Amino acid sequence: MPSSKPPTGSESHKSPDAPQQPGRPTPPEAPELIWLRPERTGRGPRPAHSRDSIAAAAIGIADAEGLDAVSMRRVAAALGAGTMSLYNYVPKKEHLLDLMLDAVTGEYRLPPAPSGDVRADLADLAHQQLGICRRHPWLPALLLARPSLGPNALRYTDHFLAVTAPTGLGGGARMEAMALFNGFITQFAQYEQTAAAGAKWQAELVGYLGQAAASGDFPHLAQAFATAGPPADPDKAFDRTLDRVISAILAPT
């Protein structure tokens, strides 16, 4: 993809040293955040594509081939559009990633209002998020690298704050709790993928840790291994750890 945004019908690139025409104001710089850019100006014919359709095409490619396969050229081809014309809708690839993140965040099924059972509502959100991450294996790494707050993410955030309102925590503390909550789920999903993709690595890691525990140099590790039992079912391990995370969120400060 190009390293900079190509010119569109409403913008042009000028040399920094080019003289400005007297009496003509310098056009304002376009916002960096795509959510501050209007999807369409309202002038001219109706656009052939939308942000939703562009995000859906990109997600389809990422689900099938991974995030590295997503490019402006591939998305344009999937839409039957010219690559350069796609920049009229999405000025750069980072904006495309933001659209993808917000589109999958729209997969949450949020109730009109919390039930009042904070623990149950948080558990429901957690299982929904894990399901979304499992459906889109590229998502955890992107969430950790480029968090985004598009319209769907704002709805999720507002719902999380409503769910945790009965805790009595202030707004800032509840935002921190949301970061802890989402971070745990995202990293759990990412570790799941790593373990599934690297069975040999996983087996070697267990063997290596077993040797370390048996050496006598790490008594607390040896004790943990002695009482750990067989490998836990991933869903049960998730629920057990999630319960601890929720307890930490609900604990009085």
PDB file of C-alpha atoms in Angstrom:
ATOM      1  CA  MET A   1       0.000   0.000   0.000  1.00  0.00           C
ATOM      2  CA  PRO A   2       1.163   3.579  -0.479  1.00  0.00           C
ATOM      3  CA  SER A   3       3.035   5.104   2.414  1.00  0.00           C
ATOM      4  CA  SER A   4       0.833   8.198   2.402  1.00  0.00           C
ATOM      5  CA  LYS A   5      -2.726   9.062   1.570  1.00  0.00           C
ATOM      6  CA  PRO A   6      -3.233   9.670  -2.145  1.00  0.00           C
ATOM      7  CA  PRO A   7      -5.095  12.775  -3.261  1.00  0.00           C
ATOM      8  CA  THR A   8      -8.868  12.621  -3.429  1.00  0.00           C
ATOM      9  CA  GLY A   9     -11.371  14.858  -5.108  1.00  0.00           C
ATOM     10  CA  SER A  10     -11.449  17.200  -2.124  1.00  0.00           C
ATOM     11  CA  GLU A  11      -7.754  17.206  -1.210  1.00  0.00           C
ATOM     12  CA  SER A  12      -4.490  17.850  -3.014  1.00  0.00           C
ATOM     13  CA  HIS A  13      -0.878  17.543  -1.976  1.00  0.00           C
ATOM     14  CA  LYS A  14       1.302  20.626  -2.331  1.00  0.00           C
ATOM     15  CA  SER A  15       4.964  21.130  -1.784  1.00  0.00           C
ATOM     16  CA  PRO A  16       5.612  22.693   1.645  1.00  0.00           C
ATOM     17  CA  ASP A  17       7.474  25.465  -0.151  1.00  0.00           C
ATOM     18  CA  ALA A  18       4.738  26.215  -2.675  1.00  0.00           C
ATOM     19  CA  PRO A  19       3.441  29.795  -2.273  1.00  0.00           C
ATOM     20  CA  GLN A  20      -0.123  30.160  -1.059  1.00  0.00           C
ATOM     21  CA  GLN A  21      -2.447  32.194  -3.222  1.00  0.00           C
ATOM     22  CA  PRO A  22      -3.133  35.527  -1.542  1.00  0.00           C
ATOM     23  CA  GLY A  23      -6.529  35.788   0.077  1.00  0.00           C
ATOM     24  CA  ARG A  24      -7.172  31.999   0.018  1.00  0.00           C
ATOM     25  CA  PRO A  25      -7.271  30.410   3.511  1.00  0.00           C
ATOM     26  CA  THR A  26      -5.245  27.268   4.166  1.00  0.00           C
ATOM     27  CA  PRO A  27      -7.622  24.285   4.317  1.00  0.00           C
ATOM     28  CA  PRO A  28      -7.803  22.667   7.756  1.00  0.00           C
ATOM     29  CA  GLU A  29      -5.849  19.470   8.248  1.00  0.00           C
ATOM     30  CA  ALA A  30      -8.047  16.361   8.165  1.00  0.00           C
ATOM     31  CA  PRO A  31      -8.475  14.616  11.547  1.00  0.00           C
ATOM     32  CA  GLU A  32      -6.199  11.655  12.164  1.00  0.00           C
ATOM     33  CA  LEU A  33      -8.972   9.675  13.880  1.00  0.00           C
ATOM     34  CA  ILE A  34     -11.270   8.123  11.312  1.00  0.00           C
ATOM     35  CA  TRP A  35     -14.281   8.508  13.614  1.00  0.00           C
ATOM     36  CA  LEU A  36     -13.885  12.287  13.343  1.00  0.00           C
ATOM     37  CA  ARG A  37     -14.049  12.113   9.541  1.00  0.00           C
ATOM     38  CA  PRO A  38     -17.546  12.087   8.006  1.00  0.00           C
ATOM     39  CA  GLU A  39     -18.255   8.897   6.100  1.00  0.00           C
ATOM     40  CA  ARG A  40     -19.615  10.993   3.260  1.00  0.00           C
ATOM     41  CA  THR A  41     -19.937  14.725   2.681  1.00  0.00           C
ATOM     42  CA  GLY A  42     -23.475  14.623   1.335  1.00  0.00           C
ATOM     43  CA  ARG A  43     -22.355  16.052  -2.003  1.00  0.00           C
ATOM     44  CA  GLY A  44     -22.241  14.178  -5.267  1.00  0.00           C
ATOM     45  CA  PRO A  45     -23.577  10.704  -6.150  1.00  0.00           C
ATOM     46  CA  ARG A  46     -24.140   8.071  -3.497  1.00  0.00           C
ATOM     47  CA  PRO A  47     -20.866   6.216  -2.788  1.00  0.00           C
ATOM     48  CA  ALA A  48     -20.525   2.740  -4.265  1.00  0.00           C
ATOM     49  CA  HIS A  49     -19.196   1.348  -0.974  1.00  0.00           C
ATOM     50  CA  SER A  50     -19.559   1.973   2.738  1.00  0.00           C
ATOM     51  CA  ARG A  51     -17.304   1.622   5.745  1.00  0.00           C
ATOM     52  CA  ASP A  52     -19.358  -1.394   6.801  1.00  0.00           C
ATOM     53  CA  SER A  53     -18.889  -3.190   3.482  1.00  0.00           C
ATOM     54  CA  ILE A  54     -15.177  -2.375   3.407  1.00  0.00           C
ATOM     55  CA  ALA A  55     -14.707  -3.664   6.967  1.00  0.00           C
ATOM     56  CA  ALA A  56     -16.680  -6.820   6.167  1.00  0.00           C
ATOM     57  CA  ALA A  57     -14.473  -7.552   3.153  1.00  0.00           C
ATOM     58  CA  ALA A  58     -11.310  -7.041   5.196  1.00  0.00           C
ATOM     59  CA  ILE A  59     -12.604  -9.250   8.012  1.00  0.00           C
ATOM     60  CA  GLY A  60     -13.413 -12.007   5.544  1.00  0.00           C
ATOM     61  CA  ILE A  61      -9.831 -11.963   4.275  1.00  0.00           C
ATOM     62  CA  ALA A  62      -8.368 -11.876   7.801  1.00  0.00           C
ATOM     63  CA  ASP A  63     -10.574 -14.740   9.003  1.00  0.00           C
ATOM     64  CA  ALA A  64      -9.552 -16.905   6.047  1.00  0.00           C
ATOM     65  CA  GLU A  65      -5.868 -16.030   5.706  1.00  0.00           C
ATOM     66  CA  GLY A  66      -4.753 -13.990   8.708  1.00  0.00           C
ATOM     67  CA  LEU A  67      -4.243 -10.289   9.280  1.00  0.00           C
ATOM     68  CA  ASP A  68      -1.050 -10.139   7.206  1.00  0.00           C
ATOM     69  CA  ALA A  69      -3.101 -10.988   4.120  1.00  0.00           C
ATOM     70  CA  VAL A  70      -5.212  -7.839   4.505  1.00  0.00           C
ATOM     71  CA  SER A  71      -4.141  -5.036   2.200  1.00  0.00           C
ATOM     72  CA  MET A  72      -5.900  -2.207   0.458  1.00  0.00           C
ATOM     73  CA  ARG A  73      -5.362  -4.037  -2.837  1.00  0.00           C
ATOM     74  CA  ARG A  74      -6.931  -7.278  -1.562  1.00  0.00           C
ATOM     75  CA  VAL A  75      -9.897  -5.491  -0.026  1.00  0.00           C
ATOM     76  CA  ALA A  76     -10.475  -3.472  -3.186  1.00  0.00           C
ATOM     77  CA  ALA A  77     -10.380  -6.657  -5.262  1.00  0.00           C
ATOM     78  CA  ALA A  78     -12.907  -8.328  -2.961  1.00  0.00           C
ATOM     79  CA  LEU A  79     -15.229  -5.341  -3.452  1.00  0.00           C
ATOM     80  CA  GLY A  80     -14.657  -5.123  -7.186  1.00  0.00           C
ATOM     81  CA  ALA A  81     -13.166  -1.663  -6.792  1.00  0.00           C
ATOM     82  CA  GLY A  82      -9.941  -0.002  -7.860  1.00  0.00           C
ATOM     83  CA  THR A  83      -7.265   0.094  -5.197  1.00  0.00           C
ATOM     84  CA  MET A  84      -6.787   3.851  -5.449  1.00  0.00           C
ATOM     85  CA  SER A  85     -10.538   4.486  -5.253  1.00  0.00           C
ATOM     86  CA  LEU A  86     -10.625   2.715  -1.872  1.00  0.00           C
ATOM     87  CA  TYR A  87      -8.530   5.512  -0.381  1.00  0.00           C
ATOM     88  CA  ASN A  88     -11.490   7.832  -0.895  1.00  0.00           C
ATOM     89  CA  TYR A  89     -13.250   5.816   1.802  1.00  0.00           C
ATOM     90  CA  VAL A  90     -10.328   4.692   3.977  1.00  0.00           C
ATOM     91  CA  PRO A  91      -7.337   7.050   3.780  1.00  0.00           C
ATOM     92  CA  LYS A  92      -4.815   4.545   5.149  1.00  0.00           C
ATOM     93  CA  LYS A  93      -4.497   0.978   6.388  1.00  0.00           C
ATOM     94  CA  GLU A  94      -4.528   1.985  10.063  1.00  0.00           C
ATOM     95  CA  HIS A  95      -8.036   3.314   9.507  1.00  0.00           C
ATOM     96  CA  LEU A  96      -8.983  -0.005   7.918  1.00  0.00           C
ATOM     97  CA  LEU A  97      -7.804  -1.817  11.063  1.00  0.00           C
ATOM     98  CA  ASP A  98      -9.922   0.529  13.203  1.00  0.00           C
ATOM     99  CA  LEU A  99     -12.970  -0.237  11.074  1.00  0.00           C
ATOM    100  CA  MET A 100     -12.336  -3.976  11.403  1.00  0.00           C
ATOM    101  CA  LEU A 101     -11.985  -3.758  15.187  1.00  0.00           C
ATOM    102  CA  ASP A 102     -15.189  -1.817  15.578  1.00  0.00           C
ATOM    103  CA  ALA A 103     -17.103  -4.089  13.216  1.00  0.00           C
ATOM    104  CA  VAL A 104     -16.330  -7.212  15.253  1.00  0.00           C
ATOM    105  CA  THR A 105     -17.108  -5.297  18.461  1.00  0.00           C
ATOM    106  CA  GLY A 106     -20.583  -4.938  16.998  1.00  0.00           C
ATOM    107  CA  GLU A 107     -21.006  -8.705  17.444  1.00  0.00           C
ATOM    108  CA  TYR A 108     -21.719  -8.237  21.157  1.00  0.00           C
ATOM    109  CA  ARG A 109     -25.372  -8.724  22.016  1.00  0.00           C
ATOM    110  CA  LEU A 110     -25.815  -6.117  24.707  1.00  0.00           C
ATOM    111  CA  PRO A 111     -29.109  -6.021  26.626  1.00  0.00           C
ATOM    112  CA  PRO A 112     -30.981  -2.711  26.912  1.00  0.00           C
ATOM    113  CA  ALA A 113     -29.931  -2.476  30.560  1.00  0.00           C
ATOM    114  CA  PRO A 114     -27.852  -4.505  33.051  1.00  0.00           C
ATOM    115  CA  SER A 115     -29.624  -7.198  35.061  1.00  0.00           C
ATOM    116  CA  GLY A 116     -28.321  -5.836  38.358  1.00  0.00           C
ATOM    117  CA  ASP A 117     -26.264  -8.990  38.994  1.00  0.00           C
ATOM    118  CA  VAL A 118     -22.796  -7.546  38.368  1.00  0.00           C
ATOM    119  CA  ARG A 119     -20.963 -10.867  38.462  1.00  0.00           C
ATOM    120  CA  ALA A 120     -23.380 -12.559  36.063  1.00  0.00           C
ATOM    121  CA  ASP A 121     -23.369  -9.600  33.655  1.00  0.00           C
ATOM    122  CA  LEU A 122     -19.562  -9.476  33.614  1.00  0.00           C
ATOM    123  CA  ALA A 123     -19.368 -13.228  33.029  1.00  0.00           C
ATOM    124  CA  ASP A 124     -21.735 -12.848  30.066  1.00  0.00           C
ATOM    125  CA  LEU A 125     -19.573 -10.092  28.574  1.00  0.00           C
ATOM    126  CA  ALA A 126     -16.449 -12.198  29.093  1.00  0.00           C
ATOM    127  CA  HIS A 127     -17.867 -15.252  27.344  1.00  0.00           C
ATOM    128  CA  GLN A 128     -19.093 -13.107  24.465  1.00  0.00           C
ATOM    129  CA  GLN A 129     -15.649 -11.562  24.074  1.00  0.00           C
ATOM    130  CA  LEU A 130     -13.904 -14.931  24.167  1.00  0.00           C
ATOM    131  CA  GLY A 131     -16.315 -16.200  21.522  1.00  0.00           C
ATOM    132  CA  ILE A 132     -15.602 -13.214  19.276  1.00  0.00           C
ATOM    133  CA  CYS A 133     -11.843 -13.740  19.677  1.00  0.00           C
ATOM    134  CA  ARG A 134     -12.207 -17.419  18.817  1.00  0.00           C
ATOM    135  CA  ARG A 135     -14.226 -16.593  15.699  1.00  0.00           C
ATOM    136  CA  HIS A 136     -11.621 -14.078  14.572  1.00  0.00           C
ATOM    137  CA  PRO A 137      -8.169 -15.482  15.467  1.00  0.00           C
ATOM    138  CA  TRP A 138      -6.418 -12.302  14.257  1.00  0.00           C
ATOM    139  CA  LEU A 139      -8.320 -10.178  16.770  1.00  0.00           C
ATOM    140  CA  PRO A 140      -6.397 -10.666  20.072  1.00  0.00           C
ATOM    141  CA  ALA A 141      -3.046  -9.488  18.697  1.00  0.00           C
ATOM    142  CA  LEU A 142      -4.661  -6.471  17.044  1.00  0.00           C
ATOM    143  CA  LEU A 143      -6.579  -5.567  20.208  1.00  0.00           C
ATOM    144  CA  LEU A 144      -3.368  -5.568  22.229  1.00  0.00           C
ATOM    145  CA  ALA A 145      -1.457  -3.584  19.608  1.00  0.00           C
ATOM    146  CA  ARG A 146      -4.101  -1.054  18.514  1.00  0.00           C
ATOM    147  CA  PRO A 147      -7.017  -0.560  20.886  1.00  0.00           C
ATOM    148  CA  SER A 148      -9.790   1.438  19.283  1.00  0.00           C
ATOM    149  CA  LEU A 149     -12.878   3.287  20.485  1.00  0.00           C
ATOM    150  CA  GLY A 150     -15.240   3.406  17.547  1.00  0.00           C
ATOM    151  CA  PRO A 151     -19.039   3.628  17.855  1.00  0.00           C
ATOM    152  CA  ASN A 152     -19.509  -0.043  18.792  1.00  0.00           C
ATOM    153  CA  ALA A 153     -16.659   0.091  21.285  1.00  0.00           C
ATOM    154  CA  LEU A 154     -18.229   3.158  22.875  1.00  0.00           C
ATOM    155  CA  ARG A 155     -21.496   1.262  23.288  1.00  0.00           C
ATOM    156  CA  TYR A 156     -19.625  -1.612  24.909  1.00  0.00           C
ATOM    157  CA  THR A 157     -17.768   0.787  27.216  1.00  0.00           C
ATOM    158  CA  ASP A 158     -20.965   2.511  28.263  1.00  0.00           C
ATOM    159  CA  HIS A 159     -22.581  -0.854  28.986  1.00  0.00           C
ATOM    160  CA  PHE A 160     -19.584  -2.020  31.040  1.00  0.00           C
ATOM    161  CA  LEU A 161     -19.745   1.173  33.103  1.00  0.00           C
ATOM    162  CA  ALA A 162     -23.474   0.643  33.642  1.00  0.00           C
ATOM    163  CA  VAL A 163     -22.913  -2.973  34.686  1.00  0.00           C
ATOM    164  CA  THR A 164     -20.259  -1.982  37.240  1.00  0.00           C
ATOM    165  CA  ALA A 165     -22.084   1.093  38.567  1.00  0.00           C
ATOM    166  CA  PRO A 166     -23.468  -0.830  41.599  1.00  0.00           C
ATOM    167  CA  THR A 167     -19.906  -1.517  42.810  1.00  0.00           C
ATOM    168  CA  GLY A 168     -19.633   2.073  44.049  1.00  0.00           C
ATOM    169  CA  LEU A 169     -16.291   2.498  42.280  1.00  0.00           C
ATOM    170  CA  GLY A 170     -15.618   5.842  40.634  1.00  0.00           C
ATOM    171  CA  GLY A 171     -15.606   6.247  36.878  1.00  0.00           C
ATOM    172  CA  GLY A 172     -11.820   6.148  36.626  1.00  0.00           C
ATOM    173  CA  ALA A 173     -11.594   2.960  38.692  1.00  0.00           C
ATOM    174  CA  ARG A 174     -14.258   1.299  36.542  1.00  0.00           C
ATOM    175  CA  MET A 175     -12.376   2.232  33.369  1.00  0.00           C
ATOM    176  CA  GLU A 176      -9.247   0.640  34.888  1.00  0.00           C
ATOM    177  CA  ALA A 177     -11.327  -2.419  35.780  1.00  0.00           C
ATOM    178  CA  MET A 178     -12.508  -2.649  32.168  1.00  0.00           C
ATOM    179  CA  ALA A 179      -8.905  -2.574  30.938  1.00  0.00           C
ATOM    180  CA  LEU A 180      -7.980  -5.387  33.369  1.00  0.00           C
ATOM    181  CA  PHE A 181     -11.066  -7.387  32.387  1.00  0.00           C
ATOM    182  CA  ASN A 182     -10.607  -7.034  28.623  1.00  0.00           C
ATOM    183  CA  GLY A 183      -6.852  -7.572  28.869  1.00  0.00           C
ATOM    184  CA  PHE A 184      -7.284 -10.891  30.667  1.00  0.00           C
ATOM    185  CA  ILE A 185      -9.762 -12.208  28.090  1.00  0.00           C
ATOM    186  CA  THR A 186      -7.700 -11.045  25.130  1.00  0.00           C
ATOM    187  CA  GLN A 187      -4.498 -12.587  26.467  1.00  0.00           C
ATOM    188  CA  PHE A 188      -6.289 -15.826  27.349  1.00  0.00           C
ATOM    189  CA  ALA A 189      -7.550 -16.066  23.761  1.00  0.00           C
ATOM    190  CA  GLN A 190      -4.100 -15.305  22.386  1.00  0.00           C
ATOM    191  CA  TYR A 191      -2.462 -17.934  24.599  1.00  0.00           C
ATOM    192  CA  GLU A 192      -5.098 -20.452  23.468  1.00  0.00           C
ATOM    193  CA  GLN A 193      -4.090 -19.845  19.865  1.00  0.00           C
ATOM    194  CA  THR A 194      -0.384 -20.133  20.672  1.00  0.00           C
ATOM    195  CA  ALA A 195      -0.901 -23.432  22.466  1.00  0.00           C
ATOM    196  CA  ALA A 196      -3.051 -24.836  19.662  1.00  0.00           C
ATOM    197  CA  ALA A 197      -0.619 -23.765  16.929  1.00  0.00           C
ATOM    198  CA  GLY A 198       2.514 -24.993  18.732  1.00  0.00           C
ATOM    199  CA  ALA A 199       1.732 -28.409  20.184  1.00  0.00           C
ATOM    200  CA  LYS A 200       5.418 -29.412  20.071  1.00  0.00           C
ATOM    201  CA  TRP A 201       6.468 -26.168  21.766  1.00  0.00           C
ATOM    202  CA  GLN A 202       3.770 -26.649  24.395  1.00  0.00           C
ATOM    203  CA  ALA A 203       4.899 -30.206  25.157  1.00  0.00           C
ATOM    204  CA  GLU A 204       8.521 -29.114  25.392  1.00  0.00           C
ATOM    205  CA  LEU A 205       7.594 -26.234  27.695  1.00  0.00           C
ATOM    206  CA  VAL A 206       5.794 -28.595  30.078  1.00  0.00           C
ATOM    207  CA  GLY A 207       8.792 -30.932  30.054  1.00  0.00           C
ATOM    208  CA  TYR A 208      11.199 -28.078  30.664  1.00  0.00           C
ATOM    209  CA  LEU A 209       9.190 -26.770  33.602  1.00  0.00           C
ATOM    210  CA  GLY A 210       8.945 -30.297  34.998  1.00  0.00           C
ATOM    211  CA  GLN A 211      12.732 -30.628  34.892  1.00  0.00           C
ATOM    212  CA  ALA A 212      13.116 -27.261  36.601  1.00  0.00           C
ATOM    213  CA  ALA A 213      10.688 -28.296  39.325  1.00  0.00           C
ATOM    214  CA  ALA A 214      12.495 -31.599  39.845  1.00  0.00           C
ATOM    215  CA  SER A 215      15.912 -29.916  40.155  1.00  0.00           C
ATOM    216  CA  GLY A 216      15.232 -28.755  43.707  1.00  0.00           C
ATOM    217  CA  ASP A 217      16.234 -25.199  42.837  1.00  0.00           C
ATOM    218  CA  PHE A 218      12.649 -23.979  42.655  1.00  0.00           C
ATOM    219  CA  PRO A 219      10.740 -25.386  45.651  1.00  0.00           C
ATOM    220  CA  HIS A 220       7.599 -23.305  45.169  1.00  0.00           C
ATOM    221  CA  LEU A 221       7.397 -24.311  41.509  1.00  0.00           C
ATOM    222  CA  ALA A 222       7.842 -27.959  42.548  1.00  0.00           C
ATOM    223  CA  GLN A 223       4.996 -27.642  45.049  1.00  0.00           C
ATOM    224  CA  ALA A 224       2.742 -26.092  42.429  1.00  0.00           C
ATOM    225  CA  PHE A 225       3.516 -28.890  39.971  1.00  0.00           C
ATOM    226  CA  ALA A 226       2.870 -31.557  42.619  1.00  0.00           C
ATOM    227  CA  THR A 227      -0.644 -30.265  43.254  1.00  0.00           C
ATOM    228  CA  ALA A 228      -1.543 -29.059  39.744  1.00  0.00           C
ATOM    229  CA  GLY A 229      -3.135 -32.261  38.484  1.00  0.00           C
ATOM    230  CA  PRO A 230      -3.798 -32.993  34.780  1.00  0.00           C
ATOM    231  CA  PRO A 231      -4.091 -30.152  32.241  1.00  0.00           C
ATOM    232  CA  ALA A 232      -7.343 -28.270  32.738  1.00  0.00           C
ATOM    233  CA  ASP A 233     -10.096 -28.038  30.169  1.00  0.00           C
ATOM    234  CA  PRO A 234      -9.658 -24.588  28.531  1.00  0.00           C
ATOM    235  CA  ASP A 235     -13.249 -23.513  29.193  1.00  0.00           C
ATOM    236  CA  LYS A 236     -13.072 -24.568  32.844  1.00  0.00           C
ATOM    237  CA  ALA A 237      -9.695 -22.836  33.233  1.00  0.00           C
ATOM    238  CA  PHE A 238     -11.181 -19.694  31.701  1.00  0.00           C
ATOM    239  CA  ASP A 239     -14.196 -19.711  34.038  1.00  0.00           C
ATOM    240  CA  ARG A 240     -12.034 -20.340  37.091  1.00  0.00           C
ATOM    241  CA  THR A 241      -9.620 -17.522  36.298  1.00  0.00           C
ATOM    242  CA  LEU A 242     -12.409 -15.208  35.186  1.00  0.00           C
ATOM    243  CA  ASP A 243     -14.051 -15.679  38.580  1.00  0.00           C
ATOM    244  CA  ARG A 244     -10.852 -14.453  40.251  1.00  0.00           C
ATOM    245  CA  VAL A 245     -10.638 -11.446  37.923  1.00  0.00           C
ATOM    246  CA  ILE A 246     -14.238 -10.498  38.626  1.00  0.00           C
ATOM    247  CA  SER A 247     -13.638 -10.900  42.370  1.00  0.00           C
ATOM    248  CA  ALA A 248     -10.699  -8.497  42.061  1.00  0.00           C
ATOM    249  CA  ILE A 249     -12.898  -5.987  40.224  1.00  0.00           C
ATOM    250  CA  LEU A 250     -15.619  -6.211  42.866  1.00  0.00           C
ATOM    251  CA  ALA A 251     -13.264  -6.101  45.849  1.00  0.00           C
ATOM    252  CA  PRO A 252     -13.583  -2.913  47.913  1.00  0.00           C
ATOM    253  CA  THR A 253     -10.595  -0.591  47.685  1.00  0.00           C
TER     254      THR A 253
END
